[in-house]
Amino acid sequence: MHTTQQLSQGLFWVGGNDRRIALFENMFPLSNGVSYNSYLLADERIAVLDTVDSSILRTFLENIDAARNGRPVDYLVIHHMEPDHCAGIVELSRRFPHITLVGNAKTFQFIRQFYPGIELPTLLEVKDGDTLSLGRRTLTFITAPMVHWPEVMFSYEESEGILFSADAFGSFGALSGNLFADQVDFDEVYLNEARRYYSNIVGKYGQQVRLALEKVKDKEVSLLCPLHGPVWRKDIGRFIDLYKTWSAYEPEQNGVLLAYGSMYGNTEKAAEIVAARLSDRGITGLRMYDVSKTHVSYLIADIFRFSHLVFAAPTYNNGLYPAMEMLFHDMAALHVQNRKVALIGNGSWAPASAKVMEERLSAMRDMTLIASPVVLKSSVNDEAQKALLALADQIADSLLK
Ligand SMILES: Cc1cc2nc3c(=O)[nH]c(=O)nc-3n(C[C@H](O)[C@H](O)[C@H](O)COP(=O)(O)O)c2cc1C
Ligand SMILES: [Fe+2]
Ligand SMILES: [Fe+2]
């Protein structure tokens, strides 16, 4: 039994979906699972490109059996050694004793670290630009270090323009049977999850992503095969442009994200006042989140998306409300930069949260304060209301100019 699908002449998708998984990397909530894509390229010799996570190993092995049509697998190309793609390495090596594992020096170091003591088959160590002929087709290896692990590489098949891009261009969200992005409403089903995947998993490595994009910029790509989410054969340029925007830390669109933390509802009220005024001023597409409620990965995704960010948080033990602290920690860790920001603090005896947020922002790059922070003393009084409306006006002016 198998779920293999043919993508092109001799190219098969042999991956699978895990819809039971609750947390990717035991951290990121998944509402509709994730796919682990693997590809089998059958030519005079057969290459498998990456394996899968242990959760779907059985499906993967059945799919390989269907696609290889009785022939042995000659090569296993390993683009990335993160365990969500490696559960089949040992099993394929056992089933096909003459298999050659293809990777770079770091790949093989990581195999030995993750699977200590296993007997490895033949290894073919490749460097940037090396090629491997499968007969009619040839794979060229393109190293993409730190996108988002050091051993990451892409492979490019020239005759058809197929780019196997490892985790780059991946997305959260299981596949529905339709493997191609153009077979589904990508914007509705996957775009937010592709952004959340990029920003949280790869976001820190914008510079390395840009270097990798630079390496493939002159290559004709007609089929883009990532390790998670849909495969691309149409409108590939649009997705590559999104990667250029995200990796340059440019906002994808003009718009406002409001993220607040609040115990008793007063800071929340302040954020609501600002949002209402922004709407009054004609700003649409506003997004507001409670940082205690919404997982930080969704906030990070919208922070990568929008140009203007409003953060509102109470003081907590002379510092910043912990859930907001967590968000600021992640923003710094992921190298968030180049945004316009407004801050609202709150405190009953010695408000410090606005100051802490300002300090955190000043340690990031090109995070510009639109105006001085508004600091509440416990709740929104008349004076604070005026200050919040003025703050909202300055945000609106900055957006509309
Ligand atoms: C555990 C705890 C610690 C707090 N620490 C401080 C503090 O160090 N300084 C201060 O001014 N207010 C402190 N506060 C008070 C809140 O910041 C303040 O009441 C604020 O108005 C709450 O806003 P909210 O209604 O949005 O939750 C603390 C409150 C709690 C529950
Ligand atoms: Fe990965
Ligand atoms: Fe992955």
Short mmCIF file of C-alpha atoms and ligand atoms in Angstrom, two decimals:
data_model
loop_
_atom_site.label_atom_id
_atom_site.label_comp_id
_atom_site.label_asym_id
_atom_site.label_seq_id
_atom_site.Cartn_x
_atom_site.Cartn_y
_atom_site.Cartn_z
CA MET A 1 0.00 0.00 0.00
CA HIS A 2 1.36 3.41 -0.79
CA THR A 3 0.62 7.12 -1.18
CA THR A 4 3.31 7.80 -3.75
CA GLN A 5 2.60 10.38 -6.43
CA GLN A 6 4.58 11.08 -9.56
CA LEU A 7 5.64 14.72 -9.85
CA SER A 8 7.48 14.48 -13.13
CA GLN A 9 9.16 11.90 -15.38
CA GLY A 10 10.86 9.51 -12.95
CA LEU A 11 10.36 11.83 -9.98
CA PHE A 12 8.14 10.60 -7.17
CA TRP A 13 6.99 12.11 -3.89
CA VAL A 14 7.49 9.39 -1.28
CA GLY A 15 6.88 11.43 1.88
CA GLY A 16 3.97 11.47 4.27
CA ASN A 17 1.86 13.52 6.66
CA ASP A 18 1.64 13.59 10.42
CA ARG A 19 -1.64 15.19 11.51
CA ARG A 20 -1.43 13.83 15.06
CA ILE A 21 1.60 15.88 15.99
CA ALA A 22 0.65 18.66 18.42
CA LEU A 23 3.95 20.52 18.67
CA PHE A 24 6.63 20.74 15.99
CA GLU A 25 10.06 20.51 17.64
CA ASN A 26 7.98 19.96 20.79
CA MET A 27 7.41 23.73 20.74
CA PHE A 28 5.35 25.07 17.85
CA PRO A 29 1.61 24.30 17.87
CA LEU A 30 0.33 22.71 14.68
CA SER A 31 -3.37 22.88 13.93
CA ASN A 32 -3.20 20.68 10.86
CA GLY A 33 0.01 18.70 11.18
CA VAL A 34 3.00 18.80 8.92
CA SER A 35 4.28 16.91 5.90
CA TYR A 36 7.70 15.35 5.67
CA ASN A 37 8.53 15.36 1.99
CA SER A 38 10.92 12.88 0.47
CA TYR A 39 11.62 12.39 -3.21
CA LEU A 40 12.71 9.45 -5.30
CA LEU A 41 14.40 10.16 -8.62
CA ALA A 42 14.51 7.10 -10.87
CA ASP A 43 17.00 7.23 -13.72
CA GLU A 44 19.64 4.68 -14.74
CA ARG A 45 20.35 4.78 -11.03
CA ILE A 46 17.86 5.57 -8.30
CA ALA A 47 18.39 8.34 -5.80
CA VAL A 48 16.24 9.05 -2.76
CA LEU A 49 16.44 12.66 -1.61
CA ASP A 50 16.11 12.81 2.18
CA THR A 51 14.04 10.52 4.35
CA VAL A 52 11.32 11.40 6.89
CA ASP A 53 10.40 11.63 10.56
CA SER A 54 10.01 8.45 12.63
CA SER A 55 6.25 9.08 12.92
CA ILE A 56 5.73 8.21 9.25
CA LEU A 57 8.62 5.84 8.63
CA ARG A 58 6.38 2.95 7.68
CA THR A 59 4.47 4.98 5.09
CA PHE A 60 7.76 6.24 3.69
CA LEU A 61 9.19 2.73 3.28
CA GLU A 62 6.00 1.56 1.56
CA ASN A 63 6.15 4.58 -0.74
CA ILE A 64 9.78 3.88 -1.59
CA ASP A 65 8.87 0.28 -2.43
CA ALA A 66 6.11 1.43 -4.76
CA ALA A 67 8.25 4.01 -6.54
CA ARG A 68 11.41 1.97 -7.00
CA ASN A 69 9.52 -0.69 -8.93
CA GLY A 70 11.67 -3.62 -7.83
CA ARG A 71 14.98 -1.86 -8.37
CA PRO A 72 17.41 -1.12 -5.52
CA VAL A 73 18.05 2.39 -4.25
CA ASP A 74 21.57 3.41 -5.28
CA TYR A 75 21.93 6.77 -3.54
CA LEU A 76 20.47 8.53 -0.55
CA VAL A 77 21.15 12.26 -0.75
CA ILE A 78 21.00 13.90 2.66
CA HIS A 79 20.32 17.63 2.42
CA HIS A 80 19.73 18.13 6.12
CA MET A 81 20.47 16.06 9.23
CA GLU A 82 17.68 17.36 11.49
CA PRO A 83 15.95 14.24 12.84
CA ASP A 84 12.59 15.08 11.22
CA HIS A 85 14.19 13.97 7.94
CA CYS A 86 16.52 11.24 9.08
CA ALA A 87 14.49 8.37 10.50
CA GLY A 88 14.95 6.32 7.32
CA ILE A 89 18.73 6.57 6.94
CA VAL A 90 19.57 3.48 8.97
CA GLU A 91 16.68 1.44 7.56
CA LEU A 92 17.47 2.27 3.92
CA SER A 93 21.12 1.40 4.58
CA ARG A 94 20.03 -1.94 6.00
CA ARG A 95 17.65 -2.74 3.14
CA PHE A 96 20.02 -1.64 0.38
CA PRO A 97 23.52 -2.65 1.49
CA HIS A 98 25.03 -1.24 -1.71
CA ILE A 99 23.49 2.19 -1.18
CA THR A 100 25.78 5.23 -1.16
CA LEU A 101 25.00 8.03 1.28
CA VAL A 102 25.65 11.43 -0.26
CA GLY A 103 26.41 14.37 2.01
CA ASN A 104 29.11 16.80 3.02
CA ALA A 105 31.69 16.46 5.78
CA LYS A 106 29.30 17.95 8.36
CA THR A 107 26.48 15.63 7.26
CA PHE A 108 28.60 12.60 8.04
CA GLN A 109 29.77 14.06 11.34
CA PHE A 110 26.11 14.50 12.34
CA ILE A 111 25.14 10.98 11.24
CA ARG A 112 27.79 9.60 13.58
CA GLN A 113 26.60 11.88 16.39
CA PHE A 114 22.92 10.95 16.02
CA TYR A 115 23.49 7.24 15.34
CA PRO A 116 26.59 6.35 17.34
CA GLY A 117 28.07 2.98 16.59
CA ILE A 118 26.04 2.17 13.47
CA GLU A 119 27.80 0.62 10.55
CA LEU A 120 27.54 3.04 7.65
CA PRO A 121 27.42 2.00 4.00
CA THR A 122 29.57 3.69 1.33
CA LEU A 123 29.79 7.44 1.82
CA LEU A 124 30.18 9.98 -0.97
CA GLU A 125 31.40 13.25 0.44
CA VAL A 126 30.50 16.22 -1.75
CA LYS A 127 31.41 19.89 -1.73
CA ASP A 128 29.70 22.96 -3.09
CA GLY A 129 29.30 22.61 -6.88
CA ASP A 130 30.06 18.88 -7.05
CA THR A 131 27.83 16.78 -9.28
CA LEU A 132 26.43 13.27 -9.28
CA SER A 133 25.23 11.65 -12.49
CA LEU A 134 22.25 9.33 -12.25
CA GLY A 135 22.33 8.57 -16.00
CA ARG A 136 20.30 11.05 -17.99
CA ARG A 137 19.94 13.36 -15.04
CA THR A 138 22.71 14.98 -12.99
CA LEU A 139 22.43 16.51 -9.55
CA THR A 140 24.54 19.52 -8.61
CA PHE A 141 25.03 20.12 -4.90
CA ILE A 142 24.77 23.64 -3.54
CA THR A 143 25.77 24.13 0.06
CA ALA A 144 23.46 26.41 2.05
CA PRO A 145 25.20 26.58 5.41
CA MET A 146 23.06 27.74 8.35
CA VAL A 147 19.78 27.65 6.44
CA HIS A 148 19.18 26.68 9.30
CA TRP A 149 21.74 24.03 10.23
CA PRO A 150 25.39 24.02 9.18
CA GLU A 151 25.28 20.94 6.93
CA VAL A 152 22.27 22.07 4.86
CA MET A 153 22.60 21.78 1.11
CA PHE A 154 20.30 22.01 -1.90
CA SER A 155 20.48 19.88 -5.07
CA TYR A 156 19.71 21.16 -8.52
CA GLU A 157 18.73 19.00 -11.48
CA GLU A 158 19.55 20.96 -14.60
CA SER A 159 17.68 19.24 -17.45
CA GLU A 160 14.30 20.03 -15.90
CA GLY A 161 15.25 22.78 -13.46
CA ILE A 162 14.36 20.96 -10.25
CA LEU A 163 15.55 22.52 -7.00
CA PHE A 164 15.50 20.35 -3.91
CA SER A 165 15.66 23.07 -1.29
CA ALA A 166 15.78 21.27 2.08
CA ASP A 167 13.78 23.18 4.72
CA ALA A 168 13.91 26.41 2.71
CA PHE A 169 10.53 27.15 1.10
CA GLY A 170 8.89 24.75 3.53
CA SER A 171 5.59 25.23 5.31
CA PHE A 172 3.74 23.88 8.30
CA GLY A 173 0.48 22.14 7.46
CA ALA A 174 -0.07 18.61 6.18
CA LEU A 175 -0.67 18.04 2.48
CA SER A 176 -4.22 17.20 1.49
CA GLY A 177 -3.38 14.79 -1.31
CA ASN A 178 -2.79 17.77 -3.58
CA LEU A 179 0.98 18.06 -3.56
CA PHE A 180 1.35 21.15 -5.72
CA ALA A 181 0.84 24.66 -4.39
CA ASP A 182 -1.21 25.51 -7.48
CA GLN A 183 -3.67 22.68 -6.73
CA VAL A 184 -4.83 24.37 -3.53
CA ASP A 185 -5.64 27.90 -2.44
CA PHE A 186 -2.11 28.44 -1.16
CA ASP A 187 -2.82 31.87 0.31
CA GLU A 188 -5.78 30.58 2.26
CA VAL A 189 -4.38 27.23 3.36
CA TYR A 190 -0.62 27.66 3.65
CA LEU A 191 0.68 31.22 3.39
CA ASN A 192 0.33 32.08 7.08
CA GLU A 193 1.87 28.74 8.01
CA ALA A 194 4.71 29.16 5.52
CA ARG A 195 5.46 32.55 7.08
CA ARG A 196 5.24 31.11 10.59
CA TYR A 197 7.56 28.28 9.58
CA TYR A 198 10.07 30.63 7.98
CA SER A 199 10.06 33.30 10.67
CA ASN A 200 10.35 30.95 13.63
CA ILE A 201 12.53 28.18 12.25
CA VAL A 202 14.74 29.97 9.74
CA GLY A 203 14.13 33.65 10.58
CA LYS A 204 17.33 34.13 12.52
CA TYR A 205 19.39 33.24 9.45
CA GLY A 206 18.21 35.89 6.99
CA GLN A 207 21.74 36.63 5.89
CA GLN A 208 22.48 32.97 5.16
CA VAL A 209 19.17 32.62 3.31
CA ARG A 210 20.10 35.61 1.15
CA LEU A 211 23.48 34.01 0.35
CA ALA A 212 21.75 30.77 -0.64
CA LEU A 213 19.24 32.66 -2.82
CA GLU A 214 22.15 34.45 -4.46
CA LYS A 215 23.73 31.10 -5.33
CA VAL A 216 20.65 29.87 -7.18
CA LYS A 217 19.49 33.16 -8.67
CA ASP A 218 20.67 32.38 -12.21
CA LYS A 219 19.25 28.89 -12.23
CA GLU A 220 16.04 28.20 -14.05
CA VAL A 221 13.72 26.62 -11.48
CA SER A 222 10.60 24.90 -12.83
CA LEU A 223 10.01 22.63 -9.87
CA LEU A 224 10.74 23.63 -6.28
CA CYS A 225 10.77 20.69 -3.88
CA PRO A 226 11.03 21.58 -0.17
CA LEU A 227 11.03 19.16 2.74
CA HIS A 228 7.72 20.39 4.21
CA GLY A 229 4.50 21.55 2.59
CA PRO A 230 3.53 22.00 -1.05
CA VAL A 231 5.75 21.53 -4.09
CA TRP A 232 5.97 24.46 -6.49
CA ARG A 233 5.69 24.39 -10.28
CA LYS A 234 3.81 27.67 -10.96
CA ASP A 235 4.37 31.18 -9.65
CA ILE A 236 7.65 30.08 -8.09
CA GLY A 237 8.98 33.61 -8.44
CA ARG A 238 6.32 34.90 -6.09
CA PHE A 239 7.38 32.55 -3.31
CA ILE A 240 11.05 33.34 -3.93
CA ASP A 241 10.20 37.05 -3.69
CA LEU A 242 8.53 36.42 -0.33
CA TYR A 243 11.72 34.71 0.83
CA LYS A 244 13.71 37.74 -0.34
CA THR A 245 11.43 40.03 1.68
CA TRP A 246 11.48 37.86 4.80
CA SER A 247 15.22 37.23 4.70
CA ALA A 248 15.90 40.96 4.29
CA TYR A 249 13.66 41.63 7.34
CA GLU A 250 11.55 43.90 5.15
CA PRO A 251 7.89 44.15 6.13
CA GLU A 252 5.70 42.24 3.73
CA GLN A 253 2.93 44.80 4.01
CA ASN A 254 2.01 48.09 5.61
CA GLY A 255 -0.10 47.31 8.63
CA VAL A 256 -0.27 47.13 12.40
CA LEU A 257 0.16 44.28 14.82
CA LEU A 258 -0.91 45.04 18.40
CA ALA A 259 0.34 42.63 21.08
CA TYR A 260 -0.59 43.19 24.69
CA GLY A 261 -0.16 41.48 28.03
CA SER A 262 -2.62 42.18 30.81
CA MET A 263 -3.63 40.65 34.14
CA TYR A 264 -6.63 42.76 35.12
CA GLY A 265 -7.58 44.18 31.75
CA ASN A 266 -6.27 47.74 32.03
CA THR A 267 -3.36 47.40 29.62
CA GLU A 268 -5.67 45.48 27.34
CA LYS A 269 -8.08 48.44 27.39
CA ALA A 270 -5.24 50.74 26.36
CA ALA A 271 -4.44 48.53 23.37
CA GLU A 272 -8.13 48.46 22.42
CA ILE A 273 -8.31 52.26 22.57
CA VAL A 274 -5.35 52.56 20.20
CA ALA A 275 -6.80 49.95 17.84
CA ALA A 276 -10.21 51.65 17.75
CA ARG A 277 -8.62 55.00 16.91
CA LEU A 278 -6.48 53.41 14.19
CA SER A 279 -9.60 51.94 12.67
CA ASP A 280 -11.31 55.35 12.91
CA ARG A 281 -8.38 56.76 11.01
CA GLY A 282 -9.01 54.28 8.21
CA ILE A 283 -6.35 51.72 9.02
CA THR A 284 -7.57 48.27 8.03
CA GLY A 285 -6.24 44.76 8.53
CA LEU A 286 -5.41 45.37 12.21
CA ARG A 287 -4.23 42.32 14.14
CA MET A 288 -4.43 42.24 17.93
CA TYR A 289 -3.22 39.46 20.20
CA ASP A 290 -3.04 38.70 23.91
CA VAL A 291 0.53 37.47 24.45
CA SER A 292 -0.66 35.15 27.22
CA LYS A 293 -3.15 33.49 24.95
CA THR A 294 -1.62 33.26 21.50
CA HIS A 295 1.51 31.18 21.03
CA VAL A 296 4.53 33.37 20.46
CA SER A 297 5.20 31.74 17.06
CA TYR A 298 2.03 33.35 15.62
CA LEU A 299 3.12 36.74 16.95
CA ILE A 300 6.57 36.33 15.41
CA ALA A 301 4.98 35.46 12.07
CA ASP A 302 2.91 38.65 12.09
CA ILE A 303 5.90 40.68 13.27
CA PHE A 304 7.71 39.49 10.12
CA ARG A 305 4.63 40.46 8.14
CA PHE A 306 3.70 43.95 9.29
CA SER A 307 5.50 47.29 9.21
CA HIS A 308 4.14 48.75 12.47
CA LEU A 309 4.13 47.06 15.87
CA VAL A 310 2.41 48.12 19.08
CA PHE A 311 3.43 46.45 22.34
CA ALA A 312 1.55 47.05 25.58
CA ALA A 313 2.51 45.40 28.86
CA PRO A 314 2.29 45.81 32.62
CA THR A 315 5.24 45.90 34.97
CA TYR A 316 5.88 42.66 36.80
CA ASN A 317 8.31 42.48 39.76
CA ASN A 318 10.17 45.56 38.51
CA GLY A 319 10.44 44.04 35.06
CA LEU A 320 8.40 43.19 32.04
CA TYR A 321 5.28 41.00 32.14
CA PRO A 322 6.75 37.52 31.54
CA ALA A 323 4.80 36.55 28.40
CA MET A 324 5.87 39.85 26.80
CA GLU A 325 9.44 39.24 27.96
CA MET A 326 9.29 35.95 26.10
CA LEU A 327 8.12 37.67 22.92
CA PHE A 328 10.92 40.24 23.12
CA HIS A 329 13.41 37.47 23.75
CA ASP A 330 12.27 35.67 20.60
CA MET A 331 12.28 38.86 18.53
CA ALA A 332 15.90 39.50 19.48
CA ALA A 333 16.91 35.88 18.97
CA LEU A 334 15.34 35.83 15.51
CA HIS A 335 17.05 39.10 14.52
CA VAL A 336 13.80 41.00 14.01
CA GLN A 337 14.69 44.45 12.70
CA ASN A 338 13.56 47.40 10.66
CA ARG A 339 10.10 48.06 12.11
CA LYS A 340 8.21 51.09 13.43
CA VAL A 341 7.20 50.56 17.03
CA ALA A 342 4.90 52.10 19.65
CA LEU A 343 4.98 51.15 23.33
CA ILE A 344 2.49 51.26 26.18
CA GLY A 345 3.58 50.48 29.74
CA ASN A 346 1.62 50.07 32.94
CA GLY A 347 2.42 49.82 36.64
CA SER A 348 0.81 50.61 39.97
CA TRP A 349 3.78 51.77 42.02
CA ALA A 350 6.97 51.87 39.92
CA PRO A 351 6.12 51.32 36.25
CA ALA A 352 9.13 49.87 34.46
CA SER A 353 7.74 47.82 31.57
CA ALA A 354 7.91 50.56 28.92
CA LYS A 355 11.52 51.30 29.82
CA VAL A 356 12.46 47.60 29.64
CA MET A 357 10.79 47.25 26.23
CA GLU A 358 12.60 50.36 25.01
CA GLU A 359 15.93 48.90 26.14
CA ARG A 360 15.21 45.59 24.44
CA LEU A 361 14.33 47.41 21.21
CA SER A 362 17.47 49.51 21.29
CA ALA A 363 19.53 46.31 21.27
CA MET A 364 17.80 45.27 18.00
CA ARG A 365 18.52 46.81 14.63
CA ASP A 366 16.54 49.67 13.10
CA MET A 367 13.61 49.43 15.46
CA THR A 368 12.28 52.99 15.40
CA LEU A 369 10.02 54.35 18.11
CA ILE A 370 7.17 56.30 16.50
CA ALA A 371 6.63 58.33 19.70
CA SER A 372 7.52 58.31 23.37
CA PRO A 373 5.92 55.40 25.23
CA VAL A 374 2.61 56.00 26.97
CA VAL A 375 2.83 54.89 30.59
CA LEU A 376 -0.34 54.16 32.57
CA LYS A 377 -0.65 54.20 36.33
CA SER A 378 -2.94 51.18 36.93
CA SER A 379 -5.73 52.16 34.57
CA VAL A 380 -6.61 54.48 31.71
CA ASN A 381 -7.63 57.88 33.13
CA ASP A 382 -8.59 60.94 31.06
CA GLU A 383 -5.03 62.02 30.58
CA ALA A 384 -3.92 58.53 29.52
CA GLN A 385 -6.84 58.27 27.11
CA LYS A 386 -5.68 61.48 25.41
CA ALA A 387 -2.10 60.23 25.26
CA LEU A 388 -3.24 56.93 23.74
CA LEU A 389 -5.33 58.68 21.09
CA ALA A 390 -2.37 60.90 20.26
CA LEU A 391 -0.16 57.82 20.02
CA ALA A 392 -2.66 56.16 17.68
CA ASP A 393 -2.70 59.28 15.52
CA GLN A 394 1.06 59.22 15.24
CA ILE A 395 0.97 55.56 14.24
CA ALA A 396 -1.71 56.32 11.64
CA ASP A 397 0.28 59.29 10.31
CA SER A 398 3.36 57.14 10.00
CA LEU A 399 1.40 54.48 8.11
CA LEU A 400 -0.44 56.82 5.80
CA LYS A 401 2.46 59.00 4.80
C1 LIG B 1 3.13 39.70 40.72
C2 LIG B 1 2.96 41.16 40.34
C3 LIG B 1 4.07 41.97 40.29
C4 LIG B 1 3.96 43.31 39.99
N1 LIG B 1 5.07 44.09 39.98
C5 LIG B 1 4.95 45.42 39.78
C6 LIG B 1 6.09 46.27 39.85
O1 LIG B 1 7.21 45.81 40.07
N2 LIG B 1 5.93 47.60 39.66
C7 LIG B 1 4.70 48.16 39.42
O2 LIG B 1 4.60 49.37 39.22
N3 LIG B 1 3.59 47.38 39.33
C8 LIG B 1 3.70 46.04 39.52
N4 LIG B 1 2.58 45.23 39.46
C9 LIG B 1 1.28 45.87 39.24
C10 LIG B 1 0.78 45.85 37.80
O3 LIG B 1 1.80 46.16 36.91
C11 LIG B 1 -0.32 46.91 37.71
O4 LIG B 1 -1.35 46.64 38.64
C12 LIG B 1 -0.89 47.09 36.31
O5 LIG B 1 -1.75 48.19 36.31
C13 LIG B 1 -1.67 45.87 35.83
O6 LIG B 1 -2.18 46.09 34.55
P1 LIG B 1 -3.33 45.16 33.94
O7 LIG B 1 -4.64 45.65 34.50
O8 LIG B 1 -3.24 45.37 32.48
O9 LIG B 1 -3.03 43.76 34.35
C14 LIG B 1 2.68 43.87 39.73
C15 LIG B 1 1.56 43.03 39.74
C16 LIG B 1 1.70 41.69 40.04
C17 LIG B 1 0.48 40.82 40.05
FE FE B 2 15.24 21.62 9.77
FE FE B 3 12.50 20.04 8.51
#
